[in-house]
Coordinates of C-alpha atoms and ligand atoms in Angstrom, one line a residue:
X27 CA 50.9 -13.8 43.1
X28 CA 49.2 -12.4 39.9
X29 CA 45.5 -12.3 40.5
X30 CA 44.2 -9.9 37.8
X31 CA 43.8 -11.5 34.4
X32 CA 42.4 -9.0 31.9
X33 CA 41.2 -9.7 28.4
X34 CA 42.4 -6.8 26.3
X35 CA 40.9 -7.8 23.0
X36 CA 38.6 -10.3 21.3
X37 CA 38.8 -11.4 17.6
X38 CA 37.1 -14.0 15.5
X39 CA 37.2 -15.2 11.9
X40 CA 35.3 -17.7 9.8
X41 CA 36.0 -18.7 6.2
X42 CA 33.8 -17.0 3.6
X43 CA 32.5 -20.3 2.1
X44 CA 29.2 -21.4 3.7
X45 CA 27.8 -24.9 3.6
X46 CA 24.0 -24.9 4.3
X47 CA 21.9 -27.8 5.5
X48 CA 20.3 -27.8 2.0
X49 CA 23.9 -28.3 0.5
X50 CA 24.3 -31.2 2.9
X51 CA 21.1 -32.8 1.7
X52 CA 22.9 -33.3 -1.7
X53 CA 25.9 -35.0 0.0
X54 CA 24.4 -37.4 2.5
X55 CA 21.1 -38.9 3.4
X56 CA 19.9 -36.1 5.7
X57 CA 17.4 -33.2 5.8
X58 CA 17.4 -29.6 7.0
X59 CA 14.5 -30.6 9.3
X60 CA 16.5 -33.4 11.0
X61 CA 19.6 -31.2 11.4
X62 CA 17.7 -28.2 12.7
X63 CA 15.5 -30.0 15.2
X64 CA 18.3 -32.3 16.5
X65 CA 21.0 -29.6 16.7
X66 CA 19.9 -26.1 15.9
X67 CA 22.5 -25.9 13.1
X68 CA 21.5 -24.2 9.8
X69 CA 24.9 -23.6 8.2
X70 CA 28.6 -23.9 8.8
X71 CA 31.7 -22.1 7.4
X72 CA 34.2 -24.3 5.5
X73 CA 37.8 -23.4 4.6
X74 CA 38.9 -22.9 1.0
X75 CA 41.7 -25.0 -0.6
X76 CA 45.0 -24.0 0.9
X77 CA 43.5 -22.3 4.0
X78 CA 44.9 -23.8 7.2
X79 CA 44.3 -23.4 11.0
X80 CA 47.2 -21.0 11.2
X81 CA 45.7 -18.7 8.4
X82 CA 42.4 -18.4 10.3
X83 CA 44.3 -18.0 13.6
X84 CA 46.3 -15.1 12.0
X85 CA 43.1 -13.3 11.1
X86 CA 41.4 -13.7 14.6
X87 CA 44.7 -12.8 16.3
X88 CA 45.2 -9.6 14.4
X89 CA 41.6 -8.6 15.2
X90 CA 42.2 -9.3 19.0
X91 CA 45.5 -7.5 19.0
X92 CA 44.0 -4.4 17.2
X93 CA 41.2 -4.3 19.8
X94 CA 43.9 -4.6 22.6
X95 CA 45.9 -1.8 21.1
X96 CA 48.9 -4.1 20.9
X97 CA 51.4 -5.0 18.1
X98 CA 52.4 -8.6 17.5
X99 CA 55.9 -7.8 18.8
X100 CA 54.4 -6.9 22.2
X101 CA 53.5 -10.5 22.8
X102 CA 55.5 -12.7 25.2
X103 CA 53.6 -16.0 24.7
X104 CA 51.4 -17.6 22.0
X105 CA 49.0 -20.4 23.1
X106 CA 47.0 -22.2 20.3
X107 CA 44.2 -24.6 21.1
X108 CA 43.4 -26.9 18.2
X109 CA 42.8 -30.6 17.4
X110 CA 43.3 -29.8 13.7
X111 CA 46.9 -28.3 13.7
X112 CA 48.5 -27.4 10.4
X113 CA 51.1 -30.2 11.0
X114 CA 52.4 -32.5 13.7
X115 CA 55.6 -30.5 13.6
X116 CA 56.0 -27.5 13.7
X117 CA 53.3 -26.5 16.2
X118 CA 50.5 -24.2 14.9
X119 CA 51.6 -21.7 17.5
X120 CA 55.1 -21.6 15.9
X121 CA 53.5 -21.3 12.4
X122 CA 51.3 -18.5 13.6
X123 CA 54.2 -16.7 15.2
X124 CA 56.1 -16.7 11.9
X125 CA 52.9 -15.5 10.1
X126 CA 52.7 -12.7 12.6
X127 CA 56.2 -11.7 11.6
X128 CA 57.7 -12.1 15.1
X129 CA 60.3 -14.2 16.9
X130 CA 61.4 -15.2 20.3
X131 CA 58.1 -15.7 22.1
X132 CA 57.2 -19.0 23.8
X133 CA 54.8 -20.9 21.5
X134 CA 52.8 -23.9 22.5
X135 CA 49.8 -25.9 21.2
X136 CA 47.2 -27.1 23.6
X137 CA 45.2 -30.3 22.9
X138 CA 41.9 -30.6 24.7
X139 CA 39.4 -30.8 21.8
X140 CA 36.3 -28.7 22.3
X141 CA 37.6 -27.6 25.8
X142 CA 40.8 -26.4 24.2
X143 CA 40.1 -22.7 24.6
X144 CA 39.4 -22.9 28.3
X145 CA 42.5 -25.1 28.8
X146 CA 44.6 -22.6 26.8
X147 CA 43.2 -19.7 28.9
X148 CA 44.1 -21.5 32.1
X149 CA 47.6 -22.1 30.6
X150 CA 47.8 -18.4 29.9
X151 CA 46.8 -17.6 33.5
X152 CA 49.7 -19.8 34.6
X153 CA 52.2 -17.8 32.5
X154 CA 50.8 -14.5 33.8
X155 CA 51.2 -15.8 37.4
X156 CA 54.8 -16.5 36.7
X157 CA 55.3 -13.2 34.9
X158 CA 52.8 -10.4 35.6
X159 CA 54.2 -8.4 32.7
X160 CA 53.4 -11.2 30.2
X161 CA 51.2 -10.5 27.2
X162 CA 49.6 -13.7 26.1
X163 CA 47.8 -14.4 22.8
X164 CA 45.3 -17.2 23.3
X165 CA 43.9 -18.5 20.0
X166 CA 41.7 -21.4 19.1
X167 CA 41.5 -22.4 15.4
X168 CA 39.9 -25.5 13.9
X169 CA 39.7 -26.8 10.4
X170 CA 37.4 -29.7 11.2
X171 CA 36.2 -30.0 7.6
X172 CA 39.5 -31.8 6.8
X173 CA 38.9 -34.3 9.6
X174 CA 35.3 -34.9 8.7
X175 CA 34.1 -38.1 7.1
X176 CA 31.8 -36.6 4.5
X177 CA 30.1 -40.1 4.1
X178 CA 29.1 -40.3 7.7
X179 CA 25.8 -38.3 8.2
X180 CA 25.9 -38.8 11.9
X181 CA 29.0 -36.5 12.3
X182 CA 29.5 -34.5 9.0
X183 CA 26.4 -32.3 9.7
X184 CA 27.7 -31.2 13.1
X185 CA 30.9 -29.3 12.5
X186 CA 32.4 -26.2 11.0
X187 CA 35.6 -24.2 10.6
X188 CA 36.5 -21.0 12.5
X189 CA 39.0 -19.2 14.8
X190 CA 38.7 -17.0 17.8
X191 CA 41.3 -15.2 19.8
X192 CA 41.9 -13.1 23.0
X193 CA 44.8 -11.2 24.4
X194 CA 45.3 -11.7 28.1
X195 CA 47.5 -9.5 30.3
X196 CA 47.8 -8.5 33.9
X197 CA 46.1 -5.4 35.2
X198 CA 45.0 -3.3 38.1
X199 CA 42.3 -4.1 40.6
X200 CA 38.9 -3.2 39.1
X201 CA 40.0 -3.5 35.5
X202 CA 37.7 -5.5 33.2
X203 CA 36.9 -7.8 31.4
X204 CA 38.6 -9.9 34.1
X205 CA 38.8 -13.7 34.3
X206 CA 37.8 -14.2 37.9
X207 CA 38.3 -17.9 38.3
X208 CA 38.3 -21.2 36.3
X209 CA 37.9 -24.9 36.8
X210 CA 39.0 -27.7 34.5
X211 CA 38.5 -31.5 34.5
X212 CA 39.0 -34.6 32.4
X213 CA 38.1 -38.3 32.3
X214 CA 40.4 -40.2 30.0
X215 CA 38.5 -43.5 30.5
X216 CA 35.9 -42.1 28.1
X217 CA 38.2 -41.1 25.3
X218 CA 36.9 -43.5 22.7
X219 CA 33.4 -42.0 22.8
X220 CA 34.8 -39.0 20.7
X221 CA 38.0 -39.5 18.9
X222 CA 40.3 -38.8 15.9
X223 CA 42.9 -41.6 16.3
X224 CA 44.4 -41.3 12.8
X225 CA 47.7 -39.6 12.5
X226 CA 48.7 -40.6 16.1
X227 CA 51.5 -42.9 17.0
X228 CA 49.2 -45.7 18.2
X229 CA 48.5 -46.4 14.6
X230 CA 51.1 -47.3 12.0
X231 CA 51.0 -46.0 8.5
X232 CA 52.8 -47.1 5.3
X233 CA 53.6 -44.8 2.5
X234 CA 51.0 -44.9 -0.2
X235 CA 48.3 -46.7 1.9
X236 CA 44.9 -45.0 2.0
X237 CA 43.7 -43.5 5.3
X238 CA 40.8 -45.2 7.1
X239 CA 37.8 -44.0 9.1
X240 CA 40.0 -43.5 12.1
X241 CA 41.5 -40.5 10.4
X242 CA 38.2 -38.6 10.9
X243 CA 36.0 -37.6 13.8
X244 CA 34.2 -40.5 15.3
X245 CA 31.6 -40.0 17.9
X246 CA 28.9 -41.8 19.9
X247 CA 26.6 -38.9 19.9
X248 CA 24.0 -39.9 22.4
X249 CA 26.5 -40.9 25.1
X250 CA 28.5 -37.7 24.4
X251 CA 25.3 -35.6 24.8
X252 CA 24.6 -37.0 28.2
X253 CA 28.1 -36.5 29.6
X254 CA 28.2 -33.0 28.1
X255 CA 25.1 -31.8 29.9
X256 CA 26.0 -33.6 33.2
X257 CA 29.7 -32.4 33.4
X258 CA 29.1 -28.8 32.2
X259 CA 26.4 -28.4 34.8
X260 CA 28.4 -29.9 37.6
X261 CA 31.6 -28.0 36.9
X262 CA 29.6 -24.7 36.7
X263 CA 27.9 -25.4 40.0
X264 CA 31.3 -26.2 41.7
X265 CA 32.8 -23.0 40.3
X266 CA 29.9 -20.8 41.4
X267 CA 30.0 -22.3 44.9
X268 CA 33.7 -21.9 45.3
X269 CA 33.3 -18.2 44.3
X270 CA 30.3 -17.5 46.5
X271 CA 28.2 -16.7 43.3
X272 CA 24.6 -17.7 43.0
X273 CA 22.8 -18.5 39.7
X274 CA 20.8 -15.3 40.0
X275 CA 24.0 -13.3 39.7
X276 CA 24.8 -14.7 36.2
X277 CA 24.0 -12.2 33.4
X278 CA 25.1 -14.3 30.5
X279 CA 25.6 -18.0 30.0
X280 CA 27.9 -18.8 27.1
X281 CA 28.6 -22.5 26.6
X282 CA 30.5 -24.5 24.0
X283 CA 28.4 -24.5 20.9
X284 CA 27.9 -28.2 20.1
X285 CA 24.2 -28.6 19.9
X286 CA 21.4 -26.2 20.8
X287 CA 19.7 -28.9 22.8
X288 CA 22.8 -29.2 25.0
X289 CA 23.1 -25.5 25.4
X290 CA 19.4 -25.3 26.3
X291 CA 19.6 -28.2 28.8
X292 CA 22.5 -26.6 30.6
X293 CA 20.6 -23.3 30.7
X294 CA 17.5 -25.0 32.1
X295 CA 19.4 -26.8 34.8
X296 CA 20.7 -23.5 35.9
X297 CA 17.3 -21.8 35.7
X298 CA 18.8 -19.2 33.3
X299 CA 16.2 -17.7 31.0
X300 CA 16.9 -18.3 27.2
X301 CA 17.3 -14.5 26.7
X302 CA 20.5 -14.7 28.8
X303 CA 21.9 -17.7 26.9
X304 CA 24.1 -16.7 24.0
X305 CA 24.2 -19.0 21.0
X306 CA 25.4 -18.7 17.4
X307 CA 25.3 -22.5 16.7
X308 CA 22.8 -21.9 13.8
X309 CA 25.5 -20.0 11.8
X310 CA 28.7 -21.8 12.8
X311 CA 27.8 -25.3 13.9
X312 CA 30.3 -26.9 16.3
X313 CA 33.8 -25.3 15.8
X314 CA 35.3 -27.3 18.7
X315 CA 37.9 -25.2 20.6
X316 CA 37.1 -22.1 18.5
X317 CA 33.4 -22.0 19.5
X318 CA 33.8 -20.2 22.9
X319 CA 36.1 -17.4 21.7
X320 CA 34.1 -16.9 18.5
X321 CA 30.9 -16.7 20.5
X322 CA 32.5 -14.4 23.1
X323 CA 33.9 -12.1 20.4
X324 CA 30.4 -11.9 18.7
X325 CA 28.6 -11.5 22.0
X326 CA 30.9 -8.5 22.9
X327 CA 30.7 -6.9 19.5
X328 CA 26.9 -7.2 19.3
X329 CA 26.5 -5.9 22.9
X330 CA 24.8 -9.1 24.0
X331 CA 27.5 -8.9 26.7
X332 CA 27.5 -5.5 28.3
X333 CA 30.0 -3.8 30.7
X334 CA 29.4 -5.0 34.2
X335 CA 27.9 -8.3 33.2
X336 CA 29.0 -11.5 35.0
X337 CA 29.5 -14.2 32.3
X338 CA 29.6 -17.9 32.9
X339 CA 31.5 -19.9 30.3
X340 CA 31.5 -23.7 30.1
X341 CA 32.9 -26.3 27.7
X342 CA 32.9 -30.0 27.0
X343 CA 34.9 -32.0 24.5
X344 CA 36.8 -35.1 23.5
X345 CA 39.0 -36.7 26.1
X346 CA 36.6 -36.2 27.8
X347 CA 37.5 -32.7 28.9
X348 CA 35.4 -30.0 30.4
X349 CA 35.6 -26.7 32.2
X350 CA 34.1 -23.5 33.4
X351 CA 35.1 -19.9 33.8
X352 CA 33.7 -16.7 35.4
X353 CA 34.4 -13.5 33.6
X354 CA 33.4 -10.0 34.9
X355 CA 32.9 -7.5 32.0
Ligands
LIG24 N1 20.3 -37.0 9.1 C1 19.2 -37.9 9.3 N2 19.2 -38.9 10.2 C2 20.3 -39.1 10.9 C3 21.5 -38.2 10.8 C4 21.4 -37.2 9.9 N3 22.4 -36.3 9.7 N4 22.4 -38.6 11.7 C5 21.9 -39.7 12.3 N5 20.6 -40.0 11.9 C6 19.7 -41.0 12.3 C7 20.4 -42.2 12.9 O1 20.8 -43.1 11.9 C8 19.3 -42.8 13.8 O2 18.4 -43.5 12.9 P1 17.8 -44.9 13.5 O3 17.0 -44.5 14.7 O4 17.0 -45.4 12.3 O5 19.0 -45.8 13.9 C9 18.5 -41.5 14.2 O6 18.8 -40.5 13.3 C10 18.8 -41.1 15.6 O7 20.1 -41.0 15.8 P2 20.8 -40.6 17.2 O8 22.2 -40.6 17.0 O9 20.2 -41.5 18.3 O10 20.2 -39.1 17.3 P3 20.2 -38.1 18.5 O11 18.9 -37.7 18.8 O12 21.1 -38.6 19.6 O13 21.0 -36.9 17.9 C11 23.2 -36.0 17.7 C12 22.3 -37.1 17.3 C13 24.6 -36.3 17.2 C14 22.7 -34.7 17.1 C15 23.2 -35.9 19.2 O14 23.5 -37.1 19.8 C16 24.3 -34.9 19.7 O15 24.3 -33.7 19.5 N6 25.3 -35.5 20.5 C17 26.3 -34.7 21.1 C18 27.2 -34.2 20.0 C19 28.2 -33.3 20.6 O16 27.9 -32.5 21.4 N7 29.5 -33.5 20.3 C20 30.5 -32.7 20.6 C21 30.7 -32.6 22.1 S1 32.0 -31.5 22.2

C-alpha cells in the first residue's frame, strides 16, 4: 500500500481587485471596527468581470506545478474543491484541464464547502494508494463574491475570492513535505445552518424568474461558530492521539481562515502560542475551500513554515464538514 504522500509544490492566487472594510461601509450598514473586532478581516480580494473559478485555479495550479518541476502533461488526476464551480456541467476540473492544455486525466470536483481542500487531499491520497505513480493536482478555487448577497451585512463582510493548489505524488521514505495522516467527518443534520440552496435540484426555476435569497450564502453565524470550534478541536485531538503526537510536538497550527476568533479559540484549546498560529484572514477573509491551500502556500513562501516543522491543519465548513491533517515539512 502507498504510504508516502509528498507535496511537490504549492501555489496560490487572488484577484487584483481589493474590497476593504471602508469600501463595505459604503455598501451596507457596517463599520470597519465591527468587522475587525468580530472577525479580524480588514480586506478581501474580489474577481473582476469574466474571471471564473477555473481562471484562478489555472493560475494557482501553474504556480504549484512550476514549484514541483512538473508540466501539466505529467498529471494523472485533477481534483478541484469548490462550492462555486464555473458551471453545473462541465465540472471545473474539466474546464481547468482544458485551460491547462491537456487531455485524458481523470477530472473530478469535490463538494465539501470550506473543508473542500482537505476532502480533496484525502481523495488524492486514495488515487495515490491505487496508483503510486499518480501525479495529482489538488486545487481549491472559490468565487464567493458571486454567491454573496451584498444586501446582507451579516454574511457579505465575511468572504473573499481566491485559489490555492498543491501537487501530490508518491515518494521515498523520509521525503518531505509529507502528509502523514488525515481525518474527516460530517454531520448532514446541520446542513441548513450554512447553505447555498439555489441552483440545486431541490428548487425549481422558471426561465425569466429572478433568483431569491436562497441563491446566496445563508448562515446562522453564532451556531456555526460554536460547531466550528468544537469540531475542529475534537478532530485534531483524535488525529494527534491516533498518531501518538502530543500538542507540544506541533510547530505550526494552520486552520481554515473563517474568523480570527475561531482560529484563536482553537489555538487556545490546544495551548498553542499565537506565534505558532498562522493567519492571513486580515487580507483574504474567508475564501472557503481555498483558505487552507492559500495559507499553506503563503506560510511556506514566507518561511513561517520551515523544513522539519510538524504542521497541524484543520478545517470546518458547510455540510457540516470538518477535518484535520498532519504534515511533516
Ligand atoms: N456590521 C455591523 N453589525 C452587524 C453586522 C455587520 N456586518 N453583521 C451583523 N451585525 C449585527 C447583528 O445584526 C446583531 O445586531 P443585534 O444584536 O442588534 O441583533 C449583532 O451585530 C450581533 O450579531 P451576531 O451575529 O450575534 O454577531 P457575532 O458576534 O456572532 O458575530 C459572526 C457574527 C458572523 C462574525 C460570527 O458569528 C462568526 O464568525 N460566525 C462563524 C462564521 C463562520 O465561521 N462561517 C464559516 C464557517 S466555515
